[in-house]
Amino acid sequence: MDLLFSVLRLLVSIFLAFAAGKLISKLKLPAILGWLIAGMVIGPHGLDLLNEAVLESGWFDVTERILESVFGLMIGTELIWRQMKKAGPGILVTTITESLGTFVVVSLVFGVLFACTGVPVYLAFVFGGIALATAPAPSLSVVRDLKTDGPVTKTLIPMAALDDLVGALVFFVVMGLVSAQVSAVGIPLPAVMLLVFLPVVLGGVTGAAAGLLMRRVRSRAGVLAVMGSMLLLTAGLGFFINSLLPVPVLNFMLIGMAYSTAFSNLIDTEKLYGMMEVVNPAIGFAMIVVILNLGAPLDYHLIFGAGIYTAVYILARAVGKYSGAYLGAAVTHAPAAVRRYLGLTLLPHSGVSLVFTGIAVSVLQNAAPESASMLQGTIAAAAVINEVIAVFAAKKGFEWAGELHKAEGGLTA
């Protein structure tokens, strides 16, 4: 009976988050912002609908991790090598400069700030690692809604997937090193590096096997059955490996991303698009649950008390994104519009950043609870404030680039 009530609580919470997302969308803001706010309102520090009994239950943990791997499909299915090759090396160079530029600026600013205030300096690199993440959905929703087309749009779309891949790799390396620094388990560096890349290897191997099987299947139902069953098998292997580790640290979103990248590059485009038409609602559902899981534990007092750190974080990240994108575009001789305005479309930050925050908090909360609270409050506040600013900035970027209402069919491929 308790399990039934817990499941009902979760289902009602998902419905309320979905409704909040729809309401936020009416204001021309990303639905994910509504999910985050709904999670905070109905979580243990709010209405307590999605209470600690649900959030800490074993069945919810398993369900949420599987949905994290489903969420990873959204990124991996965009990393099609034959399409990225057409975009040229400039896209890759600009992605690296804006990602690493953001990491350097944010880490440096917080490193100086923390050194002066007595906060552990390693936390600055965690902030830098989280700051890399860009949420592609808000900017791409502007592309669809306002039918943008031009150099900025054509640069942004492939970067949306590459940015998350670079961000994930840098973040997990940083968290591996920080975990070795603060963990009482004392994991040696080679083991840390293994844990960082193990999800990629696991997802890549099973994804390749799934892709080879999909190539032999003709019906859409058969392709979906192979994809779903192999994804569950992959998640099951992830749970098994986690059970062998002193601390369950494998990231299931990265597993799902590697899995979908592998099979997406082995099957034809028509088969992939047909499958994703069916899978996209499941990805949307997974995103709601993942963001609810991140928003629900947030204490309002942490958000309101974040203050100066939140302001510094938003400003430092904006400087890193804009200057890094400008540098990459300039080095690769991109059009002037790309140099000037691409950085404005890269400011949205919720989504992946909140997933990264949840991982970082889980690593820090036992060894350094004060650092975990500071990180959680700062990024939660930044996710809300920055998202509003970033959507307007993205619109202005496309407007100043002269790309609004230039496409006939909406999203440019």
mmCIF file of C-alpha atoms in Angstrom:
data_model
loop_
_atom_site.group_PDB
_atom_site.id
_atom_site.type_symbol
_atom_site.label_atom_id
_atom_site.label_comp_id
_atom_site.label_asym_id
_atom_site.label_seq_id
_atom_site.Cartn_x
_atom_site.Cartn_y
_atom_site.Cartn_z
ATOM 1 C CA MET A 1 0.000 0.000 0.000
ATOM 2 C CA ASP A 2 2.854 2.387 0.837
ATOM 3 C CA LEU A 3 4.405 1.659 -2.555
ATOM 4 C CA LEU A 4 1.114 2.401 -4.305
ATOM 5 C CA PHE A 5 0.778 5.769 -2.530
ATOM 6 C CA SER A 6 4.397 6.600 -3.370
ATOM 7 C CA VAL A 7 3.831 5.859 -7.050
ATOM 8 C CA LEU A 8 0.654 7.966 -6.999
ATOM 9 C CA ARG A 9 2.591 10.843 -5.409
ATOM 10 C CA LEU A 10 5.166 10.617 -8.190
ATOM 11 C CA LEU A 11 2.539 10.485 -10.947
ATOM 12 C CA VAL A 12 0.695 13.519 -9.554
ATOM 13 C CA SER A 13 4.021 15.351 -9.241
ATOM 14 C CA ILE A 14 4.871 14.575 -12.877
ATOM 15 C CA PHE A 15 1.464 15.852 -13.993
ATOM 16 C CA LEU A 16 1.879 19.100 -12.021
ATOM 17 C CA ALA A 17 5.388 19.600 -13.438
ATOM 18 C CA PHE A 18 4.081 18.988 -16.955
ATOM 19 C CA ALA A 19 1.311 21.553 -16.387
ATOM 20 C CA ALA A 20 3.833 24.060 -14.995
ATOM 21 C CA GLY A 21 5.998 23.551 -18.060
ATOM 22 C CA LYS A 22 3.046 24.230 -20.364
ATOM 23 C CA LEU A 23 2.234 27.392 -18.409
ATOM 24 C CA ILE A 24 5.821 28.625 -18.598
ATOM 25 C CA SER A 25 5.854 27.880 -22.334
ATOM 26 C CA LYS A 26 2.922 30.275 -22.769
ATOM 27 C CA LEU A 27 5.284 32.998 -21.522
ATOM 28 C CA LYS A 28 7.776 32.048 -24.281
ATOM 29 C CA LEU A 29 10.154 30.490 -21.745
ATOM 30 C CA PRO A 30 11.480 26.896 -21.808
ATOM 31 C CA ALA A 31 9.234 24.281 -20.190
ATOM 32 C CA ILE A 32 12.189 22.944 -18.224
ATOM 33 C CA LEU A 33 12.075 26.091 -16.091
ATOM 34 C CA GLY A 34 8.522 25.187 -15.082
ATOM 35 C CA TRP A 35 9.596 21.650 -14.190
ATOM 36 C CA LEU A 36 12.378 22.964 -11.969
ATOM 37 C CA ILE A 37 10.103 25.416 -10.140
ATOM 38 C CA ALA A 38 7.404 22.758 -9.758
ATOM 39 C CA GLY A 39 9.946 20.387 -8.219
ATOM 40 C CA MET A 40 10.940 22.980 -5.629
ATOM 41 C CA VAL A 41 7.316 23.844 -4.808
ATOM 42 C CA ILE A 42 6.095 20.254 -4.358
ATOM 43 C CA GLY A 43 9.316 18.894 -2.824
ATOM 44 C CA PRO A 44 10.134 18.210 0.847
ATOM 45 C CA HIS A 45 10.861 21.901 1.543
ATOM 46 C CA GLY A 46 7.599 23.013 -0.088
ATOM 47 C CA LEU A 47 4.252 21.220 -0.206
ATOM 48 C CA ASP A 48 5.953 17.859 0.529
ATOM 49 C CA LEU A 49 3.969 16.052 -2.160
ATOM 50 C CA LEU A 50 7.140 14.558 -3.625
ATOM 51 C CA ASN A 51 8.517 13.746 -0.196
ATOM 52 C CA GLU A 52 11.767 12.239 1.057
ATOM 53 C CA ALA A 53 10.176 8.782 1.370
ATOM 54 C CA VAL A 54 9.710 8.744 -2.431
ATOM 55 C CA LEU A 55 13.006 10.423 -3.311
ATOM 56 C CA GLU A 56 15.069 8.073 -1.120
ATOM 57 C CA SER A 57 13.282 4.837 -2.059
ATOM 58 C CA GLY A 58 15.135 2.121 -3.949
ATOM 59 C CA TRP A 59 12.499 1.777 -6.666
ATOM 60 C CA PHE A 60 12.629 5.489 -7.428
ATOM 61 C CA ASP A 61 16.432 5.468 -7.589
ATOM 62 C CA VAL A 62 16.391 2.624 -10.132
ATOM 63 C CA THR A 63 13.620 4.257 -12.158
ATOM 64 C CA GLU A 64 15.323 7.653 -12.167
ATOM 65 C CA ARG A 65 18.677 6.242 -13.304
ATOM 66 C CA ILE A 66 17.040 4.353 -16.158
ATOM 67 C CA LEU A 67 15.294 7.566 -17.188
ATOM 68 C CA GLU A 68 18.651 9.362 -17.052
ATOM 69 C CA SER A 69 19.900 6.932 -19.696
ATOM 70 C CA VAL A 70 16.754 7.621 -21.753
ATOM 71 C CA PHE A 71 17.460 11.356 -21.370
ATOM 72 C CA GLY A 72 20.944 10.696 -22.794
ATOM 73 C CA LEU A 73 19.328 9.538 -26.053
ATOM 74 C CA MET A 74 18.416 13.153 -26.819
ATOM 75 C CA ILE A 75 22.070 14.136 -27.134
ATOM 76 C CA GLY A 76 23.548 10.998 -28.653
ATOM 77 C CA THR A 77 21.091 10.782 -31.542
ATOM 78 C CA GLU A 78 22.278 14.224 -32.706
ATOM 79 C CA LEU A 79 25.940 13.174 -32.904
ATOM 80 C CA ILE A 80 25.822 11.813 -36.450
ATOM 81 C CA TRP A 81 29.344 11.762 -37.857
ATOM 82 C CA ARG A 82 28.350 12.085 -41.520
ATOM 83 C CA GLN A 83 26.357 15.224 -40.692
ATOM 84 C CA MET A 84 29.014 16.751 -38.439
ATOM 85 C CA LYS A 85 31.634 16.262 -41.184
ATOM 86 C CA LYS A 86 29.613 18.526 -43.467
ATOM 87 C CA ALA A 87 29.757 21.294 -40.870
ATOM 88 C CA GLY A 88 33.561 21.302 -41.123
ATOM 89 C CA PRO A 89 36.285 21.536 -38.474
ATOM 90 C CA GLY A 90 35.269 25.097 -37.564
ATOM 91 C CA ILE A 91 32.316 23.803 -35.550
ATOM 92 C CA LEU A 92 34.573 21.553 -33.479
ATOM 93 C CA VAL A 93 37.156 24.282 -32.906
ATOM 94 C CA THR A 94 34.523 26.792 -31.817
ATOM 95 C CA THR A 95 32.879 24.228 -29.531
ATOM 96 C CA ILE A 96 36.197 23.543 -27.810
ATOM 97 C CA THR A 97 37.118 27.224 -27.409
ATOM 98 C CA GLU A 98 33.740 28.259 -25.993
ATOM 99 C CA SER A 99 33.576 25.238 -23.669
ATOM 100 C CA LEU A 100 37.138 25.403 -22.357
ATOM 101 C CA GLY A 101 36.997 29.201 -22.330
ATOM 102 C CA THR A 102 33.989 29.022 -20.019
ATOM 103 C CA PHE A 103 35.713 26.476 -17.797
ATOM 104 C CA VAL A 104 38.850 28.628 -17.498
ATOM 105 C CA VAL A 105 37.024 31.920 -16.823
ATOM 106 C CA VAL A 106 34.596 30.512 -14.241
ATOM 107 C CA SER A 107 37.267 28.408 -12.495
ATOM 108 C CA LEU A 108 39.671 31.347 -12.374
ATOM 109 C CA VAL A 109 37.107 33.834 -11.048
ATOM 110 C CA PHE A 110 35.836 31.481 -8.351
ATOM 111 C CA GLY A 111 39.373 30.316 -7.553
ATOM 112 C CA VAL A 112 40.373 33.877 -6.686
ATOM 113 C CA LEU A 113 37.100 34.495 -4.843
ATOM 114 C CA PHE A 114 37.349 31.303 -2.791
ATOM 115 C CA ALA A 115 41.037 31.825 -2.006
ATOM 116 C CA CYS A 116 40.106 35.209 -0.503
ATOM 117 C CA THR A 117 37.116 33.888 1.468
ATOM 118 C CA GLY A 118 38.524 30.607 2.789
ATOM 119 C CA VAL A 119 36.316 28.309 0.696
ATOM 120 C CA PRO A 120 38.105 25.173 -0.637
ATOM 121 C CA VAL A 121 39.600 26.148 -4.002
ATOM 122 C CA TYR A 122 38.813 22.767 -5.586
ATOM 123 C CA LEU A 123 35.164 23.844 -5.546
ATOM 124 C CA ALA A 124 36.028 26.514 -8.146
ATOM 125 C CA PHE A 125 36.819 23.773 -10.664
ATOM 126 C CA VAL A 126 33.462 22.099 -9.947
ATOM 127 C CA PHE A 127 31.732 25.392 -10.757
ATOM 128 C CA GLY A 128 33.827 25.610 -13.928
ATOM 129 C CA GLY A 129 32.935 22.051 -14.922
ATOM 130 C CA ILE A 130 29.209 22.679 -14.480
ATOM 131 C CA ALA A 131 29.393 26.035 -16.291
ATOM 132 C CA LEU A 132 30.476 24.316 -19.534
ATOM 133 C CA ALA A 133 27.025 22.807 -20.026
ATOM 134 C CA THR A 134 24.708 24.526 -22.486
ATOM 135 C CA ALA A 135 21.006 23.712 -22.621
ATOM 136 C CA PRO A 136 20.281 23.479 -26.362
ATOM 137 C CA ALA A 137 16.503 23.234 -26.004
ATOM 138 C CA PRO A 138 15.752 26.932 -25.279
ATOM 139 C CA SER A 139 17.826 28.267 -28.181
ATOM 140 C CA LEU A 140 16.607 25.550 -30.550
ATOM 141 C CA SER A 141 13.025 26.322 -29.529
ATOM 142 C CA VAL A 142 13.677 29.917 -30.629
ATOM 143 C CA VAL A 143 15.001 28.503 -33.932
ATOM 144 C CA ARG A 144 11.771 26.536 -34.425
ATOM 145 C CA ASP A 145 9.301 29.132 -33.157
ATOM 146 C CA LEU A 146 10.796 32.120 -34.976
ATOM 147 C CA LYS A 147 11.971 30.125 -38.034
ATOM 148 C CA THR A 148 15.541 31.396 -37.927
ATOM 149 C CA ASP A 149 18.076 30.561 -40.622
ATOM 150 C CA GLY A 150 21.560 31.784 -41.451
ATOM 151 C CA PRO A 151 25.187 31.347 -40.329
ATOM 152 C CA VAL A 152 24.435 31.570 -36.585
ATOM 153 C CA THR A 153 21.605 29.014 -36.822
ATOM 154 C CA LYS A 154 23.681 26.643 -38.962
ATOM 155 C CA THR A 155 26.548 26.866 -36.467
ATOM 156 C CA LEU A 156 24.409 26.476 -33.362
ATOM 157 C CA ILE A 157 22.568 23.269 -34.302
ATOM 158 C CA PRO A 158 25.565 20.881 -34.581
ATOM 159 C CA MET A 159 27.251 22.681 -31.670
ATOM 160 C CA ALA A 160 24.287 21.901 -29.421
ATOM 161 C CA ALA A 161 25.194 18.216 -29.402
ATOM 162 C CA LEU A 162 28.984 18.625 -29.460
ATOM 163 C CA ASP A 163 28.889 21.133 -26.599
ATOM 164 C CA ASP A 164 27.215 18.656 -24.270
ATOM 165 C CA LEU A 165 29.718 15.942 -25.199
ATOM 166 C CA VAL A 166 32.735 18.162 -24.484
ATOM 167 C CA GLY A 167 31.051 19.453 -21.335
ATOM 168 C CA ALA A 168 30.317 15.943 -20.082
ATOM 169 C CA LEU A 169 33.878 14.732 -20.645
ATOM 170 C CA VAL A 170 35.435 17.748 -18.903
ATOM 171 C CA PHE A 171 32.935 17.636 -16.044
ATOM 172 C CA PHE A 172 33.429 13.947 -15.306
ATOM 173 C CA VAL A 173 37.209 14.309 -15.381
ATOM 174 C CA VAL A 174 36.948 17.206 -12.913
ATOM 175 C CA MET A 175 34.548 15.301 -10.657
ATOM 176 C CA GLY A 176 36.773 12.238 -10.770
ATOM 177 C CA LEU A 177 39.742 14.271 -9.561
ATOM 178 C CA VAL A 178 37.665 16.104 -6.933
ATOM 179 C CA SER A 179 36.213 12.804 -5.742
ATOM 180 C CA ALA A 180 39.728 11.451 -5.266
ATOM 181 C CA GLN A 181 40.592 14.622 -3.320
ATOM 182 C CA VAL A 182 37.650 14.608 -0.880
ATOM 183 C CA SER A 183 36.620 10.945 -0.750
ATOM 184 C CA ALA A 184 37.500 8.930 2.309
ATOM 185 C CA VAL A 185 37.711 5.890 0.062
ATOM 186 C CA GLY A 186 40.870 7.292 -1.506
ATOM 187 C CA ILE A 187 40.360 6.163 -5.105
ATOM 188 C CA PRO A 188 43.685 6.185 -7.042
ATOM 189 C CA LEU A 189 43.915 8.357 -10.169
ATOM 190 C CA PRO A 190 43.944 5.468 -12.714
ATOM 191 C CA ALA A 191 40.740 4.143 -11.144
ATOM 192 C CA VAL A 192 39.223 7.619 -11.312
ATOM 193 C CA MET A 193 39.972 7.861 -15.034
ATOM 194 C CA LEU A 194 38.508 4.401 -15.556
ATOM 195 C CA LEU A 195 35.287 5.469 -13.846
ATOM 196 C CA VAL A 196 35.124 8.609 -15.982
ATOM 197 C CA PHE A 197 35.347 6.768 -19.302
ATOM 198 C CA LEU A 198 33.707 3.476 -18.309
ATOM 199 C CA PRO A 199 30.162 4.772 -19.027
ATOM 200 C CA VAL A 200 31.305 5.808 -22.528
ATOM 201 C CA VAL A 201 32.866 2.406 -23.194
ATOM 202 C CA LEU A 202 29.875 0.511 -21.796
ATOM 203 C CA GLY A 203 27.330 2.540 -23.751
ATOM 204 C CA GLY A 204 29.464 2.521 -26.889
ATOM 205 C CA VAL A 205 29.872 -1.276 -26.955
ATOM 206 C CA THR A 206 26.208 -2.093 -26.319
ATOM 207 C CA GLY A 207 25.125 0.713 -28.667
ATOM 208 C CA ALA A 208 27.257 -0.705 -31.465
ATOM 209 C CA ALA A 209 25.729 -4.145 -30.898
ATOM 210 C CA ALA A 210 22.249 -2.590 -30.927
ATOM 211 C CA GLY A 211 23.029 -0.724 -34.168
ATOM 212 C CA LEU A 212 24.162 -3.904 -35.912
ATOM 213 C CA LEU A 213 20.966 -5.645 -34.823
ATOM 214 C CA MET A 214 18.806 -2.707 -35.956
ATOM 215 C CA ARG A 215 20.329 -2.867 -39.423
ATOM 216 C CA ARG A 216 18.878 -6.377 -39.807
ATOM 217 C CA VAL A 217 15.376 -5.351 -38.696
ATOM 218 C CA ARG A 218 12.980 -3.834 -41.229
ATOM 219 C CA SER A 219 9.908 -2.842 -39.192
ATOM 220 C CA ARG A 220 9.764 0.240 -36.974
ATOM 221 C CA ALA A 221 8.347 -1.864 -34.127
ATOM 222 C CA GLY A 222 11.296 -4.239 -34.404
ATOM 223 C CA VAL A 223 13.806 -1.384 -34.355
ATOM 224 C CA LEU A 224 12.148 0.091 -31.272
ATOM 225 C CA ALA A 225 12.136 -3.304 -29.561
ATOM 226 C CA VAL A 226 15.868 -3.751 -30.173
ATOM 227 C CA MET A 227 16.688 -0.215 -29.050
ATOM 228 C CA GLY A 228 14.588 -0.438 -25.868
ATOM 229 C CA SER A 229 15.683 -3.903 -24.800
ATOM 230 C CA MET A 230 19.361 -3.162 -25.408
ATOM 231 C CA LEU A 231 19.053 0.123 -23.493
ATOM 232 C CA LEU A 232 17.578 -1.751 -20.516
ATOM 233 C CA LEU A 233 20.373 -4.310 -20.779
ATOM 234 C CA THR A 234 22.921 -1.488 -20.807
ATOM 235 C CA ALA A 235 21.350 0.120 -17.744
ATOM 236 C CA GLY A 236 21.313 -3.274 -16.031
ATOM 237 C CA LEU A 237 25.041 -3.675 -16.673
ATOM 238 C CA GLY A 238 25.511 -0.181 -15.241
ATOM 239 C CA PHE A 239 23.691 -1.175 -12.050
ATOM 240 C CA PHE A 240 25.797 -4.316 -11.797
ATOM 241 C CA ILE A 241 29.064 -2.384 -12.181
ATOM 242 C CA ASN A 242 27.874 0.205 -9.654
ATOM 243 C CA SER A 243 27.204 -2.593 -7.141
ATOM 244 C CA LEU A 244 30.863 -3.666 -7.421
ATOM 245 C CA LEU A 245 32.223 -0.168 -6.742
ATOM 246 C CA PRO A 246 32.885 1.305 -3.270
ATOM 247 C CA VAL A 247 30.729 4.294 -4.313
ATOM 248 C CA PRO A 248 28.070 4.003 -7.097
ATOM 249 C CA VAL A 249 29.416 6.747 -9.355
ATOM 250 C CA LEU A 250 28.606 5.645 -12.921
ATOM 251 C CA ASN A 251 26.643 8.332 -14.735
ATOM 252 C CA PHE A 252 23.662 6.871 -16.566
ATOM 253 C CA MET A 253 23.044 9.932 -18.727
ATOM 254 C CA LEU A 254 26.517 9.518 -20.215
ATOM 255 C CA ILE A 255 25.855 5.785 -20.680
ATOM 256 C CA GLY A 256 22.685 6.606 -22.637
ATOM 257 C CA MET A 257 24.479 9.279 -24.654
ATOM 258 C CA ALA A 258 27.293 6.907 -25.683
ATOM 259 C CA TYR A 259 24.796 4.114 -26.395
ATOM 260 C CA SER A 260 22.671 6.266 -28.712
ATOM 261 C CA THR A 261 25.702 7.850 -30.427
ATOM 262 C CA ALA A 262 26.964 4.383 -31.354
ATOM 263 C CA PHE A 263 23.739 3.014 -32.830
ATOM 264 C CA SER A 264 22.810 6.337 -34.501
ATOM 265 C CA ASN A 265 25.953 6.151 -36.623
ATOM 266 C CA LEU A 266 25.275 2.565 -37.708
ATOM 267 C CA ILE A 267 21.714 2.842 -39.014
ATOM 268 C CA ASP A 268 20.326 4.894 -41.895
ATOM 269 C CA THR A 269 18.801 8.321 -41.308
ATOM 270 C CA GLU A 270 15.271 7.289 -42.273
ATOM 271 C CA LYS A 271 15.262 4.447 -39.758
ATOM 272 C CA LEU A 272 16.702 6.710 -37.027
ATOM 273 C CA TYR A 273 14.164 9.507 -37.600
ATOM 274 C CA GLY A 274 11.269 7.035 -37.687
ATOM 275 C CA MET A 275 12.381 5.573 -34.358
ATOM 276 C CA MET A 276 12.900 8.984 -32.736
ATOM 277 C CA GLU A 277 9.389 10.122 -33.674
ATOM 278 C CA VAL A 278 8.134 7.441 -31.301
ATOM 279 C CA VAL A 279 10.863 7.805 -28.668
ATOM 280 C CA ASN A 280 10.758 11.622 -28.307
ATOM 281 C CA PRO A 281 7.736 11.604 -25.926
ATOM 282 C CA ALA A 282 9.575 9.097 -23.705
ATOM 283 C CA ILE A 283 12.614 11.396 -23.670
ATOM 284 C CA GLY A 284 10.369 14.298 -22.673
ATOM 285 C CA PHE A 285 8.891 12.226 -19.843
ATOM 286 C CA ALA A 286 12.377 11.216 -18.699
ATOM 287 C CA MET A 287 13.481 14.850 -18.650
ATOM 288 C CA ILE A 288 10.568 15.827 -16.415
ATOM 289 C CA VAL A 289 11.383 13.122 -13.858
ATOM 290 C CA VAL A 290 15.125 13.878 -13.893
ATOM 291 C CA ILE A 291 14.533 17.608 -13.360
ATOM 292 C CA LEU A 292 11.911 16.920 -10.685
ATOM 293 C CA ASN A 293 14.474 14.783 -8.874
ATOM 294 C CA LEU A 294 16.895 17.713 -8.958
ATOM 295 C CA GLY A 295 14.416 20.432 -8.071
ATOM 296 C CA ALA A 296 12.528 18.652 -5.269
ATOM 297 C CA PRO A 297 15.389 18.486 -2.729
ATOM 298 C CA LEU A 298 16.250 22.186 -3.171
ATOM 299 C CA ASP A 299 15.702 24.296 -0.075
ATOM 300 C CA TYR A 300 14.305 27.743 -0.825
ATOM 301 C CA HIS A 301 16.630 29.226 1.798
ATOM 302 C CA LEU A 302 19.659 28.016 -0.179
ATOM 303 C CA ILE A 303 18.382 29.767 -3.290
ATOM 304 C CA PHE A 304 17.588 33.074 -1.605
ATOM 305 C CA GLY A 305 20.853 32.949 0.313
ATOM 306 C CA ALA A 306 23.045 32.294 -2.726
ATOM 307 C CA GLY A 307 23.350 36.018 -3.497
ATOM 308 C CA ILE A 308 26.776 37.172 -4.641
ATOM 309 C CA TYR A 309 27.972 33.733 -5.755
ATOM 310 C CA THR A 310 24.992 33.394 -8.096
ATOM 311 C CA ALA A 311 25.610 36.823 -9.643
ATOM 312 C CA VAL A 312 29.327 36.103 -10.089
ATOM 313 C CA TYR A 313 28.557 32.694 -11.599
ATOM 314 C CA ILE A 314 26.062 34.046 -14.153
ATOM 315 C CA LEU A 315 28.362 36.897 -15.214
ATOM 316 C CA ALA A 316 31.559 34.805 -15.350
ATOM 317 C CA ARG A 317 29.839 32.074 -17.363
ATOM 318 C CA ALA A 318 28.394 34.628 -19.816
ATOM 319 C CA VAL A 319 31.849 36.160 -20.325
ATOM 320 C CA GLY A 320 33.396 32.708 -20.850
ATOM 321 C CA LYS A 321 30.749 31.573 -23.340
ATOM 322 C CA TYR A 322 30.748 34.774 -25.356
ATOM 323 C CA SER A 323 34.517 35.307 -25.476
ATOM 324 C CA GLY A 324 35.213 31.612 -26.153
ATOM 325 C CA ALA A 325 32.698 31.505 -29.005
ATOM 326 C CA TYR A 326 34.085 34.767 -30.430
ATOM 327 C CA LEU A 327 37.648 33.437 -30.308
ATOM 328 C CA GLY A 328 36.759 30.153 -32.011
ATOM 329 C CA ALA A 329 34.727 31.887 -34.717
ATOM 330 C CA ALA A 330 37.525 34.384 -35.328
ATOM 331 C CA VAL A 331 40.234 31.697 -35.568
ATOM 332 C CA THR A 332 38.177 29.683 -38.059
ATOM 333 C CA HIS A 333 37.266 32.803 -40.101
ATOM 334 C CA ALA A 334 33.532 32.375 -39.498
ATOM 335 C CA PRO A 335 31.145 35.102 -40.734
ATOM 336 C CA ALA A 336 30.985 38.299 -38.680
ATOM 337 C CA ALA A 337 27.467 37.461 -37.448
ATOM 338 C CA VAL A 338 28.742 34.195 -35.948
ATOM 339 C CA ARG A 339 31.604 35.965 -34.176
ATOM 340 C CA ARG A 340 29.328 38.633 -32.729
ATOM 341 C CA TYR A 341 26.136 36.784 -31.866
ATOM 342 C CA LEU A 342 26.760 33.032 -31.501
ATOM 343 C CA GLY A 343 27.787 33.491 -27.855
ATOM 344 C CA LEU A 344 24.378 34.973 -27.026
ATOM 345 C CA THR A 345 22.633 31.785 -28.189
ATOM 346 C CA LEU A 346 24.825 29.636 -25.909
ATOM 347 C CA LEU A 347 23.774 31.196 -22.586
ATOM 348 C CA PRO A 348 20.830 28.868 -21.679
ATOM 349 C CA HIS A 349 22.028 26.609 -18.907
ATOM 350 C CA SER A 350 19.389 24.490 -17.141
ATOM 351 C CA GLY A 351 18.865 20.818 -17.973
ATOM 352 C CA VAL A 352 22.284 19.207 -18.250
ATOM 353 C CA SER A 353 23.749 21.669 -15.719
ATOM 354 C CA LEU A 354 21.185 20.552 -13.144
ATOM 355 C CA VAL A 355 22.048 16.922 -13.802
ATOM 356 C CA PHE A 356 25.734 17.781 -13.322
ATOM 357 C CA THR A 357 24.869 19.618 -10.098
ATOM 358 C CA GLY A 358 23.051 16.585 -8.747
ATOM 359 C CA ILE A 359 26.093 14.411 -9.444
ATOM 360 C CA ALA A 360 28.485 16.917 -7.852
ATOM 361 C CA VAL A 361 26.298 17.280 -4.767
ATOM 362 C CA SER A 362 26.116 13.494 -4.338
ATOM 363 C CA VAL A 363 29.935 13.367 -4.413
ATOM 364 C CA LEU A 364 30.402 16.261 -1.975
ATOM 365 C CA GLN A 365 27.522 15.935 0.474
ATOM 366 C CA ASN A 366 29.196 13.453 2.838
ATOM 367 C CA ALA A 367 32.785 14.712 2.719
ATOM 368 C CA ALA A 368 32.068 18.448 2.343
ATOM 369 C CA PRO A 369 28.392 19.211 3.138
ATOM 370 C CA GLU A 370 28.920 22.999 3.298
ATOM 371 C CA SER A 371 30.456 23.003 -0.181
ATOM 372 C CA ALA A 372 27.590 20.833 -1.451
ATOM 373 C CA SER A 373 24.986 23.252 -0.054
ATOM 374 C CA MET A 374 26.743 26.278 -1.532
ATOM 375 C CA LEU A 375 27.005 24.602 -4.943
ATOM 376 C CA GLN A 376 23.395 23.436 -4.903
ATOM 377 C CA GLY A 377 21.994 26.831 -3.913
ATOM 378 C CA THR A 378 24.123 28.782 -6.366
ATOM 379 C CA ILE A 379 23.351 26.647 -9.424
ATOM 380 C CA ALA A 380 19.658 26.359 -8.522
ATOM 381 C CA ALA A 381 19.334 30.134 -8.343
ATOM 382 C CA ALA A 382 21.416 30.564 -11.502
ATOM 383 C CA ALA A 383 19.244 28.040 -13.361
ATOM 384 C CA VAL A 384 16.141 30.105 -12.647
ATOM 385 C CA ILE A 385 17.589 33.604 -13.132
ATOM 386 C CA ASN A 386 19.928 32.823 -16.030
ATOM 387 C CA GLU A 387 17.282 30.936 -17.981
ATOM 388 C CA VAL A 388 15.011 33.960 -18.171
ATOM 389 C CA ILE A 389 17.881 36.235 -19.228
ATOM 390 C CA ALA A 390 19.324 33.669 -21.648
ATOM 391 C CA VAL A 391 16.144 33.134 -23.668
ATOM 392 C CA PHE A 392 15.836 36.858 -24.316
ATOM 393 C CA ALA A 393 19.561 37.031 -25.139
ATOM 394 C CA ALA A 394 19.196 34.184 -27.647
ATOM 395 C CA LYS A 395 16.277 35.947 -29.330
ATOM 396 C CA LYS A 396 18.289 39.151 -29.565
ATOM 397 C CA GLY A 397 21.279 37.255 -30.970
ATOM 398 C CA PHE A 398 19.195 35.856 -33.838
ATOM 399 C CA GLU A 399 17.492 39.225 -34.344
ATOM 400 C CA TRP A 400 20.760 41.184 -34.526
ATOM 401 C CA ALA A 401 22.177 38.536 -36.868
ATOM 402 C CA GLY A 402 19.204 39.154 -39.158
ATOM 403 C CA GLU A 403 18.074 35.518 -39.080
ATOM 404 C CA LEU A 404 14.515 35.769 -37.741
ATOM 405 C CA HIS A 405 11.763 34.347 -40.012
ATOM 406 C CA LYS A 406 14.278 33.352 -42.691
ATOM 407 C CA ALA A 407 13.438 29.615 -42.782
ATOM 408 C CA GLU A 408 10.384 28.163 -44.440
ATOM 409 C CA GLY A 409 10.195 24.894 -42.544
ATOM 410 C CA GLY A 410 11.239 25.847 -39.012
ATOM 411 C CA LEU A 411 14.178 23.860 -37.612
ATOM 412 C CA THR A 412 17.114 23.927 -39.983
ATOM 413 C CA ALA A 413 19.008 20.698 -40.500
#
